[in-house]
Amino acid sequence: MINNQRNLSMLMDSYELTMAYAYFKKGMKDKEAVFDCFYRMNPDKGGYCIAAGLEQLVDYILNMHFSEDDITFFRNKYHFDEDFLDYLKDFAFRGTIYAVKEGTIVYPNTPIVTVKANIIEAQLIETMLLLTVNHQTLIATKASRIVRAAKGRTIMEFGARRAHSYDAAIIGARAAYIGGVDATATVAAEQDYKVPATGTIAHSFIQAFDNEYEAFEAFAQVYPDNCHLLIDTYDVLESGIKNAIRVAKEVLEPNGHRLKSVRIDSGDLAYLSKKVRKALDDAFMSDCKIVISNSMDEYLITSLLDQGAPIDSFGVGERLITSKSTPVFGGVYKLVAIEKDGMLIPKIKKSENIEKITNPGFKKLWRLYSKSTGNSICDVLTTRDEVINEAKEYWFVDPLKPWSEKLTTDFTAVELQKTIIENGKLVYELPTIEEIRAYVKQQLEHELWVEELRFENPHVHYVNQSKKQYQLKMDLLAKAEHMGEN
Amino acid sequence: MINNQRNLSMLMDSYELTMAYAYFKKGMKDKEAVFDCFYRMNPDKGGYCIAAGLEQLVDYILNMHFSEDDITFFRNKYHFDEDFLDYLKDFAFRGTIYAVKEGTIVYPNTPIVTVKANIIEAQLIETMLLLTVNHQTLIATKASRIVRAAKGRTIMEFGARRAHSYDAAIIGARAAYIGGVDATATVAAEQDYKVPATGTIAHSFIQAFDNEYEAFEAFAQVYPDNCHLLIDTYDVLESGIKNAIRVAKEVLEPNGHRLKSVRIDSGDLAYLSKKVRKALDDAFMSDCKIVISNSMDEYLITSLLDQGAPIDSFGVGERLITSKSTPVFGGVYKLVAIEKDGMLIPKIKKSENIEKITNPGFKKLWRLYSKSTGNSICDVLTTRDEVINEAKEYWFVDPLKPWSEKLTTDFTAVELQKTIIENGKLVYELPTIEEIRAYVKQQLEHELWVEELRFENPHVHYVNQSKKQYQLKMDLLAKAEHMGEN
């Protein structure tokens, strides 16, 4: 087990500590604050994201503490007063975490995680919260795109060697599995997170023998029940497929075994896969699958299938594990309310870039579903004290067209955020990875509009606001014009 | 300490285990093999890379072992015979690792790491070797580009929140520091790897107070000696810089302190930095620095400096920690020789793509330097038994122009790979991170041709071969035409 019981509490930005000290010295340590974690754009110009990483976030928060060594480090580096060091010595997260269930389909500008805690606690978890959610949401979302491109064919995640270090490989495989891949090559991901690990053979195996046939023969003898052969070490058509068929006929079939698959990792994959398919079929080996690897992603897979390449399974490496085409998921963590005189005061962050203006206040996030189709109609942000009554017609504001209020009837409304940690205690039963995976699948197949699933110019999901939430935002924006003054 | 004493032995691709079992069952477990780790293209079409990650690779290899839990996992998952499980129970890496010193400037198609070990040991370390070297080399190289773009100005690495999980943040900061950044925001990177951690304040800090002035005042009171202010929360020119100057005059300067810096994180950074510089200078605060952040990389920094933006320091986040413009470093691990009848037989990997053909055999990598200038002239690959004699003129082959042999005189020749681990024991003194950093700097300033440092169309470093090495490759290529036959 690689990833259990690591204390990641020291993984934070230095400014979180120095701000915490300033809050402490200014007597603000018990001031309650609310922060939202949300993002602004779907990667790859897609239509949705898959929220992931909640399980690791919970592990981190529940284990958060500073050791004697950490306190010594703080003393030496920051010269904090001893009263603050004592505070850190006793530190635990005692606040409340709300989040959408892991695997929830999410959209820009909606809170994936909301933290309500004293401002020091809320501040010290910023980096870990963001990097956990950003990384896994990025990879789960990329995986989902690749899986959908393969239209039901098997996808294996093969990217560990190009991942951005150890966790990126192991936890990346977890996120990819949530996003829909069928398996990973990474053994530790099965051991730590129950992602099924699988694989074939490498070119070096073939080269370690005097010739290709001997290598295939050796592998078939050791794995008669589970024989997968890599056929592009020398020449796919001139030798690889011929030797694979010969081994099937001479070693496997006489003993009642079948060759499970052949893998091609280089060359013109559309052309080669067709020729290999024909050779296999001609040898009465229609059950032998063709596995393709080499810089696959949703675009290349789409292109291969468009060309009619008879591929059964794809090994996907670097372009998945780094989300190569969009390697950054820009989740942010913004203050939306802060306590003053015992009340939570909503806060807004203005910006010269209009799309960077935040949605203020401690909110609720709802998803409205059509009663007749089950499709999700839109998301709605409301203030915390609002309840959407399904029995009535519901009027709300599209913030992009605020001049015309909108009406929905015949809907169900679900509050998407659950209370995960309450006053420092876990109050939520974390789902298994199989449950998370099934939840993703169910939403993609039954709740999303097919127009949101397109790779090119997908439908932009509606994220609306209640009239009260919208008015709050407008009021605060007007007021914020003067916040720099004093 | 987050990263000490992790056992990463289970971080491997499943096929490494299944191949290992096949080698074991076929009586090949003691067969010696030689693998080279090298890459084929510089990221961002650059002129060089900085090899990094050796320290973590050594840690991993020296600690490599399988626990009882791991053995149970293997038994349940793979159904290996007990004799192989016993072998794994006693497993340790007993082979030899050669590598270029960490921080060495390297070029495509030269071995960064060479492994000589029995084929099972050499195979089981493949994933960890590659991902460690790939990740850190990628980030160190990207950092070097960004640092050079800043032409002596300070670069702070701020990317943890967008990193691909925990290690990518912490070890990524280590690699960025090797590449030349001056500091990181990530506290754990200082604690674990002695990368200086630093930071300013967040927008949330400003918003946690009733107005901007009160926030600045509070920060200045707590940090009079080390006051850095973020001035773009409301309006840089209308309020941010005015409040910063007012706090400097009212809180800091009366007590003999100075405002250290102001940071701008949004808006038109070229325009704003000039206006802010003027305001600071007019207030007799020429010593107050301007820090800029917001999606910086080598291209944006170059553009800002070209516009004459008076910036002293850059905070660089997601585009460094993910190497956004080229997030994949394509290091590979290829078999180059294998024992047969007690002899090491050189092996070559053919490919339909000519640039993917490997350099066969257990080799040496040399760098030749001009005696008069100290500049590196070229790299040379030789067979293992060759020695380049500096006292004589040296004839070698440019593999891109093999028809004309080349001559060098008046040179020194340095063998770049050192023996790091010999028969499983560390025989090399690992340098400190400051020594690695200094080594990088020395090479960039004194050894590289300036033409290799260009961002646009840099000079392609010569990687030549000895006549003997070149002839070996030609002979094996001719022979490989028949390797698929038997």
Short mmCIF file of C-alpha atoms in Angstrom, two decimals, chain A residues 74-462:
data_model
loop_
_atom_site.label_atom_id
_atom_site.label_comp_id
_atom_site.label_asym_id
_atom_site.label_seq_id
_atom_site.Cartn_x
_atom_site.Cartn_y
_atom_site.Cartn_z
CA PHE A 74 7.29 26.66 11.65
CA ARG A 75 9.17 28.11 14.61
CA ASN A 76 12.45 28.20 12.73
CA LYS A 77 11.13 29.39 9.41
CA TYR A 78 8.41 31.86 10.33
CA HIS A 79 9.36 32.99 13.86
CA PHE A 80 5.70 32.74 14.87
CA ASP A 81 4.83 33.55 18.48
CA GLU A 82 4.50 30.56 20.76
CA ASP A 83 0.76 31.15 21.27
CA PHE A 84 0.18 30.58 17.57
CA LEU A 85 2.47 27.55 17.57
CA ASP A 86 0.39 26.15 20.45
CA TYR A 87 -2.71 26.78 18.37
CA LEU A 88 -1.19 24.84 15.48
CA LYS A 89 -0.09 22.05 17.81
CA ASP A 90 -3.75 21.48 18.73
CA PHE A 91 -4.99 22.13 15.22
CA ALA A 92 -7.70 19.97 13.75
CA PHE A 93 -10.29 20.78 11.15
CA ARG A 94 -13.50 21.41 13.11
CA GLY A 95 -15.53 23.01 10.34
CA THR A 96 -18.11 21.74 7.88
CA ILE A 97 -17.64 20.53 4.31
CA TYR A 98 -20.46 20.36 1.77
CA ALA A 99 -19.79 18.76 -1.58
CA VAL A 100 -21.46 17.20 -4.55
CA LYS A 101 -21.25 13.41 -4.49
CA GLU A 102 -18.10 12.07 -6.10
CA GLY A 103 -18.84 11.35 -9.74
CA THR A 104 -21.47 14.07 -10.10
CA ILE A 105 -21.61 15.73 -13.50
CA VAL A 106 -20.78 19.39 -12.87
CA TYR A 107 -20.70 22.62 -14.81
CA PRO A 108 -18.80 25.92 -14.67
CA ASN A 109 -19.52 28.38 -11.87
CA THR A 110 -21.30 25.94 -9.57
CA PRO A 111 -19.82 25.07 -6.17
CA ILE A 112 -18.35 21.55 -6.20
CA VAL A 113 -17.18 21.91 -2.60
CA THR A 114 -18.23 24.51 -0.03
CA VAL A 115 -16.30 24.98 3.21
CA LYS A 116 -17.78 26.63 6.28
CA ALA A 117 -15.22 26.94 9.03
CA ASN A 118 -13.29 29.48 11.01
CA ILE A 119 -11.16 31.45 8.62
CA ILE A 120 -7.86 29.86 9.63
CA GLU A 121 -9.13 26.31 9.09
CA ALA A 122 -10.80 27.30 5.85
CA GLN A 123 -7.60 28.96 4.65
CA LEU A 124 -5.15 26.20 5.58
CA ILE A 125 -6.95 23.56 3.50
CA GLU A 126 -7.04 25.67 0.32
CA THR A 127 -4.14 24.11 -1.57
CA MET A 128 -4.94 20.50 -0.78
CA LEU A 129 -8.63 20.95 -1.52
CA LEU A 130 -7.91 22.53 -4.87
CA LEU A 131 -5.19 20.21 -6.02
CA THR A 132 -7.14 17.11 -5.06
CA VAL A 133 -10.33 18.21 -6.80
CA ASN A 134 -8.54 19.79 -9.75
CA HIS A 135 -6.40 16.77 -10.53
CA GLN A 136 -9.01 14.06 -10.25
CA THR A 137 -11.76 16.06 -11.93
CA LEU A 138 -9.41 16.76 -14.83
CA ILE A 139 -8.49 13.10 -15.34
CA ALA A 140 -11.98 11.69 -14.75
CA THR A 141 -13.36 14.14 -17.30
CA LYS A 142 -10.69 13.36 -19.88
CA ALA A 143 -11.24 9.64 -19.35
CA SER A 144 -14.96 10.07 -19.90
CA ARG A 145 -14.34 11.74 -23.27
CA ILE A 146 -11.97 8.98 -24.38
CA VAL A 147 -14.34 6.24 -23.23
CA ARG A 148 -17.24 7.80 -25.10
CA ALA A 149 -15.14 8.11 -28.27
CA ALA A 150 -14.51 4.35 -28.13
CA LYS A 151 -18.28 3.65 -28.31
CA GLY A 152 -18.32 0.64 -26.02
CA ARG A 153 -14.86 -0.74 -26.82
CA THR A 154 -12.54 -1.43 -23.92
CA ILE A 155 -10.21 1.36 -22.73
CA MET A 156 -7.13 0.52 -20.67
CA GLU A 157 -5.19 3.29 -18.93
CA PHE A 158 -1.46 2.80 -19.63
CA GLY A 159 0.01 6.19 -18.66
CA ALA A 160 1.99 5.75 -15.41
CA ARG A 161 5.39 6.24 -17.04
CA ARG A 162 4.41 9.68 -18.32
CA ALA A 163 2.42 10.80 -15.26
CA HIS A 164 3.49 13.82 -13.27
CA SER A 165 5.03 11.76 -10.48
CA TYR A 166 3.76 8.94 -8.27
CA ASP A 167 0.33 10.09 -7.14
CA ALA A 168 -0.47 11.31 -10.62
CA ALA A 169 -0.03 7.71 -11.78
CA ILE A 170 -1.86 5.96 -8.96
CA ILE A 171 -4.59 8.45 -8.11
CA GLY A 172 -4.78 9.36 -11.79
CA ALA A 173 -5.70 5.73 -12.51
CA ARG A 174 -8.41 5.98 -9.85
CA ALA A 175 -9.83 9.11 -11.49
CA ALA A 176 -9.64 7.53 -14.94
CA TYR A 177 -11.59 4.54 -13.66
CA ILE A 178 -14.25 6.84 -12.23
CA GLY A 179 -14.40 8.47 -15.65
CA GLY A 180 -15.11 5.12 -17.24
CA VAL A 181 -11.93 3.33 -18.31
CA ASP A 182 -12.11 -0.42 -17.82
CA ALA A 183 -8.68 -1.07 -16.35
CA THR A 184 -5.25 0.36 -15.66
CA ALA A 185 -1.72 -0.93 -16.11
CA THR A 186 -0.73 0.40 -12.67
CA VAL A 187 -0.53 -2.36 -10.07
CA ALA A 188 -0.58 0.05 -7.11
CA ALA A 189 -3.90 1.47 -8.31
CA GLU A 190 -5.48 -1.93 -7.90
CA GLN A 191 -3.85 -2.51 -4.54
CA ASP A 192 -4.70 0.93 -3.15
CA TYR A 193 -7.96 1.80 -4.96
CA LYS A 194 -9.36 -1.41 -6.45
CA VAL A 195 -8.91 -0.32 -10.04
CA PRO A 196 -8.41 -3.58 -12.00
CA ALA A 197 -4.84 -3.82 -13.27
CA THR A 198 -4.00 -5.50 -16.55
CA GLY A 199 -1.39 -5.57 -19.30
CA THR A 200 0.20 -7.45 -22.18
CA ILE A 201 3.95 -7.63 -22.94
CA ALA A 202 6.66 -5.16 -23.93
CA HIS A 203 8.94 -5.05 -26.96
CA SER A 204 11.84 -5.86 -24.64
CA PHE A 205 10.27 -9.25 -23.92
CA ILE A 206 10.28 -10.11 -27.61
CA GLN A 207 13.84 -8.88 -27.96
CA ALA A 208 15.05 -10.88 -24.98
CA PHE A 209 14.62 -14.05 -27.04
CA ASP A 210 16.54 -15.11 -30.13
CA ASN A 211 13.58 -14.40 -32.35
CA GLU A 212 9.94 -13.39 -32.27
CA TYR A 213 8.52 -16.89 -32.49
CA GLU A 214 10.50 -18.11 -29.49
CA ALA A 215 9.29 -15.13 -27.45
CA PHE A 216 5.63 -15.75 -28.37
CA GLU A 217 6.02 -19.45 -27.70
CA ALA A 218 7.49 -18.82 -24.24
CA PHE A 219 4.70 -16.43 -23.32
CA ALA A 220 2.03 -18.82 -24.57
CA GLN A 221 3.53 -21.67 -22.58
CA VAL A 222 3.49 -19.65 -19.35
CA TYR A 223 0.08 -18.01 -19.97
CA PRO A 224 -1.94 -20.46 -22.05
CA ASP A 225 -5.19 -19.17 -20.54
CA ASN A 226 -4.40 -15.51 -20.84
CA CYS A 227 -2.17 -15.05 -23.83
CA HIS A 228 -1.87 -11.56 -25.31
CA LEU A 229 0.90 -10.93 -27.86
CA LEU A 230 2.58 -7.73 -29.04
CA ILE A 231 3.11 -8.08 -32.78
CA ASP A 232 4.93 -4.94 -33.94
CA THR A 233 8.47 -5.49 -32.67
CA TYR A 234 9.85 -6.41 -36.11
CA ASP A 235 7.14 -6.22 -38.77
CA VAL A 236 3.42 -6.56 -38.07
CA LEU A 237 2.36 -8.15 -41.34
CA GLU A 238 5.54 -9.93 -42.39
CA SER A 239 6.27 -11.59 -39.07
CA GLY A 240 4.22 -10.43 -36.05
CA ILE A 241 0.79 -11.67 -37.05
CA LYS A 242 2.23 -14.77 -38.74
CA ASN A 243 4.15 -15.82 -35.62
CA ALA A 244 1.13 -15.06 -33.41
CA ILE A 245 -1.11 -17.28 -35.52
CA ARG A 246 1.52 -20.00 -35.62
CA VAL A 247 1.83 -19.96 -31.83
CA ALA A 248 -1.95 -20.09 -31.54
CA LYS A 249 -2.08 -23.13 -33.81
CA GLU A 250 1.00 -24.93 -32.47
CA VAL A 251 1.00 -24.08 -28.75
CA LEU A 252 -2.43 -22.88 -27.68
CA GLU A 253 -5.13 -24.57 -29.73
CA PRO A 254 -3.83 -28.17 -29.47
CA ASN A 255 -4.32 -27.82 -25.72
CA GLY A 256 -7.74 -26.24 -25.94
CA HIS A 257 -6.60 -22.64 -25.46
CA ARG A 258 -7.21 -19.61 -27.60
CA LEU A 259 -5.07 -16.55 -28.34
CA LYS A 260 -6.84 -13.73 -26.50
CA SER A 261 -5.48 -10.69 -28.30
CA VAL A 262 -2.75 -9.14 -30.38
CA ARG A 263 -1.49 -5.61 -29.74
CA ILE A 264 -0.13 -3.15 -32.31
CA ASP A 265 1.79 -0.16 -30.91
CA SER A 266 3.21 1.57 -34.02
CA GLY A 267 2.70 2.11 -37.72
CA ASP A 268 -0.49 2.95 -39.63
CA LEU A 269 -2.98 1.58 -37.15
CA ALA A 270 -6.06 1.80 -39.38
CA TYR A 271 -4.37 -0.09 -42.20
CA LEU A 272 -2.60 -2.63 -40.01
CA SER A 273 -5.64 -3.44 -37.89
CA LYS A 274 -7.69 -4.28 -40.99
CA LYS A 275 -4.98 -6.54 -42.39
CA VAL A 276 -4.49 -8.22 -39.01
CA ARG A 277 -8.23 -8.72 -38.59
CA LYS A 278 -8.40 -10.45 -41.94
CA ALA A 279 -5.43 -12.69 -41.15
CA LEU A 280 -6.99 -13.68 -37.83
CA ASP A 281 -10.39 -14.33 -39.37
CA ASP A 282 -8.84 -16.38 -42.17
CA ALA A 283 -7.16 -18.48 -39.49
CA PHE A 284 -10.51 -19.06 -37.78
CA MET A 285 -9.49 -16.76 -34.91
CA SER A 286 -12.39 -14.31 -34.97
CA ASP A 287 -12.43 -14.41 -31.17
CA CYS A 288 -8.90 -12.99 -30.99
CA LYS A 289 -9.15 -9.28 -30.17
CA ILE A 290 -7.08 -6.44 -31.57
CA VAL A 291 -5.61 -4.00 -29.08
CA ILE A 292 -4.20 -0.69 -30.24
CA SER A 293 -1.94 1.73 -28.36
CA ASN A 294 0.36 4.68 -29.23
CA SER A 295 -0.66 8.23 -28.29
CA MET A 296 -4.40 7.55 -28.26
CA ASP A 297 -6.98 10.12 -27.21
CA GLU A 298 -10.63 10.85 -28.05
CA TYR A 299 -9.72 12.48 -31.36
CA LEU A 300 -7.47 9.67 -32.65
CA ILE A 301 -9.88 6.99 -31.51
CA THR A 302 -12.72 8.76 -33.33
CA SER A 303 -10.59 8.97 -36.45
CA LEU A 304 -9.63 5.28 -36.35
CA LEU A 305 -13.23 4.18 -35.88
CA ASP A 306 -14.38 6.53 -38.64
CA GLN A 307 -11.95 4.70 -40.92
CA GLY A 308 -13.58 1.42 -40.00
CA ALA A 309 -10.56 0.09 -38.12
CA PRO A 310 -11.66 -3.20 -36.52
CA ILE A 311 -10.26 -2.44 -33.08
CA ASP A 312 -11.61 -4.07 -29.91
CA SER A 313 -9.62 -2.32 -27.27
CA PHE A 314 -7.42 0.72 -26.80
CA GLY A 315 -4.45 1.25 -24.49
CA VAL A 316 -4.37 4.95 -23.68
CA GLY A 317 -1.30 6.46 -22.09
CA GLU A 318 0.19 9.92 -21.85
CA ARG A 319 -2.70 11.81 -23.42
CA LEU A 320 -5.05 10.58 -20.71
CA ILE A 321 -2.84 10.59 -17.63
CA THR A 322 -1.66 14.17 -18.29
CA SER A 323 -4.88 15.27 -20.03
CA LYS A 324 -2.43 16.44 -22.65
CA SER A 325 -4.73 18.63 -24.74
CA THR A 326 -5.85 20.56 -21.61
CA PRO A 327 -3.49 19.69 -18.77
CA VAL A 328 -4.77 22.33 -16.34
CA PHE A 329 -8.07 22.20 -14.50
CA GLY A 330 -8.65 25.70 -13.20
CA GLY A 331 -10.67 25.13 -10.05
CA VAL A 332 -10.54 28.10 -7.67
CA TYR A 333 -11.41 28.63 -4.02
CA LYS A 334 -13.14 31.89 -3.30
CA LEU A 335 -14.43 33.56 -0.16
CA VAL A 336 -18.21 33.98 -0.50
CA ALA A 337 -19.22 34.96 3.04
CA ILE A 338 -17.64 35.99 6.30
CA GLU A 339 -18.95 36.46 9.81
CA LYS A 340 -19.44 39.92 11.17
CA ASP A 341 -21.17 40.61 14.48
CA GLY A 342 -22.42 37.02 14.57
CA MET A 343 -23.92 37.16 11.05
CA LEU A 344 -22.59 35.66 7.78
CA ILE A 345 -22.07 38.58 5.40
CA PRO A 346 -22.01 37.64 1.70
CA LYS A 347 -18.86 38.67 -0.19
CA ILE A 348 -18.19 39.07 -3.89
CA LYS A 349 -14.95 39.20 -5.86
CA LYS A 350 -15.08 41.77 -8.61
CA SER A 351 -12.77 41.50 -11.58
CA GLU A 352 -11.94 43.37 -14.75
CA ASN A 353 -12.80 40.08 -16.48
CA ILE A 354 -16.57 39.76 -16.11
CA GLU A 355 -16.45 35.96 -16.21
CA LYS A 356 -14.24 36.04 -13.11
CA ILE A 357 -16.85 37.74 -10.91
CA THR A 358 -17.94 35.29 -8.21
CA ASN A 359 -21.42 34.24 -7.05
CA PRO A 360 -21.62 35.67 -3.54
CA GLY A 361 -22.99 34.21 -0.35
CA PHE A 362 -23.53 30.84 1.34
CA LYS A 363 -25.65 29.16 -1.33
CA LYS A 364 -27.44 26.03 -2.35
CA LEU A 365 -26.91 24.28 -5.67
CA TRP A 366 -29.94 22.55 -7.19
CA ARG A 367 -30.41 20.46 -10.26
CA LEU A 368 -33.84 20.43 -11.86
CA TYR A 369 -34.97 17.34 -13.75
CA SER A 370 -37.84 16.90 -16.15
CA LYS A 371 -40.45 14.69 -14.53
CA SER A 372 -41.38 13.16 -17.87
CA THR A 373 -37.91 12.39 -19.34
CA GLY A 374 -35.64 12.36 -16.29
CA ASN A 375 -33.27 14.67 -18.17
CA SER A 376 -31.60 17.41 -16.19
CA ILE A 377 -33.09 20.73 -17.27
CA CYS A 378 -30.73 23.14 -15.58
CA ASP A 379 -28.84 23.92 -12.40
CA VAL A 380 -30.04 26.68 -10.08
CA LEU A 381 -28.09 28.61 -7.45
CA THR A 382 -30.18 29.90 -4.57
CA THR A 383 -29.45 31.59 -1.28
CA ARG A 384 -29.00 29.20 1.63
CA ASP A 385 -32.44 29.81 3.10
CA GLU A 386 -34.39 29.08 -0.09
CA VAL A 387 -36.22 25.86 -0.86
CA ILE A 388 -37.39 25.02 -4.35
CA ASN A 389 -40.92 23.70 -4.12
CA GLU A 390 -41.52 21.05 -6.78
CA ALA A 391 -45.26 21.30 -6.32
CA LYS A 392 -45.35 24.81 -7.71
CA GLU A 393 -44.20 26.44 -10.91
CA TYR A 394 -40.72 27.91 -10.46
CA TRP A 395 -39.49 31.28 -11.78
CA PHE A 396 -35.75 31.91 -11.99
CA VAL A 397 -33.16 34.12 -13.71
CA ASP A 398 -30.74 33.18 -16.48
CA PRO A 399 -27.80 35.43 -15.53
CA LEU A 400 -26.82 35.75 -19.18
CA LYS A 401 -30.31 37.09 -20.04
CA PRO A 402 -31.48 38.65 -16.80
CA TRP A 403 -34.12 40.72 -18.54
CA SER A 404 -36.39 37.72 -19.03
CA GLU A 405 -37.32 35.57 -16.06
CA LYS A 406 -37.87 31.91 -16.81
CA LEU A 407 -40.45 29.40 -15.73
CA THR A 408 -40.21 25.69 -15.07
CA THR A 409 -43.05 23.32 -14.26
CA ASP A 410 -43.33 19.56 -14.00
CA PHE A 411 -39.87 19.10 -12.50
CA THR A 412 -38.08 17.52 -9.60
CA ALA A 413 -35.43 19.54 -7.78
CA VAL A 414 -32.46 17.90 -6.10
CA GLU A 415 -29.99 19.71 -3.88
CA LEU A 416 -26.64 18.54 -5.20
CA GLN A 417 -24.36 19.25 -2.26
CA LYS A 418 -24.40 16.84 0.67
CA THR A 419 -23.01 17.52 4.12
CA ILE A 420 -19.82 15.47 4.15
CA ILE A 421 -18.02 16.60 7.28
CA GLU A 422 -19.89 18.44 10.03
CA ASN A 423 -17.99 20.20 12.78
CA GLY A 424 -14.96 18.10 11.98
CA LYS A 425 -16.75 14.72 11.94
CA LEU A 426 -17.52 12.59 8.92
CA VAL A 427 -21.31 12.37 8.61
CA TYR A 428 -21.48 10.89 5.14
CA GLU A 429 -20.99 7.35 3.93
CA LEU A 430 -18.36 7.44 1.20
CA PRO A 431 -19.40 5.33 -1.79
CA THR A 432 -17.19 2.57 -3.20
CA ILE A 433 -15.36 3.25 -6.42
CA GLU A 434 -17.76 0.91 -8.25
CA GLU A 435 -20.71 2.92 -6.96
CA ILE A 436 -19.07 6.16 -8.11
CA ARG A 437 -18.42 4.66 -11.55
CA ALA A 438 -22.00 3.44 -11.85
CA TYR A 439 -23.28 6.87 -10.82
CA VAL A 440 -21.24 8.53 -13.57
CA LYS A 441 -22.56 6.08 -16.13
CA GLN A 442 -26.14 6.54 -15.05
CA GLN A 443 -25.96 10.32 -15.37
CA LEU A 444 -24.28 10.20 -18.79
CA GLU A 445 -26.76 7.66 -20.13
CA HIS A 446 -29.98 8.86 -18.55
CA GLU A 447 -29.73 12.43 -17.29
CA LEU A 448 -27.57 14.46 -19.63
CA TRP A 449 -28.88 15.92 -22.84
CA VAL A 450 -27.11 14.20 -25.73
CA GLU A 451 -26.28 17.70 -26.97
CA GLU A 452 -24.04 18.19 -23.92
CA LEU A 453 -22.07 15.09 -24.87
CA ARG A 454 -20.82 16.36 -28.23
CA PHE A 455 -17.08 16.99 -28.60
CA GLU A 456 -17.65 19.88 -31.00
CA ASN A 457 -19.62 22.87 -29.72
CA PRO A 458 -21.60 21.05 -27.06
CA HIS A 459 -24.72 22.58 -25.61
CA VAL A 460 -23.87 24.86 -22.70
CA HIS A 461 -25.72 23.62 -19.63
CA TYR A 462 -27.94 26.27 -18.07
#
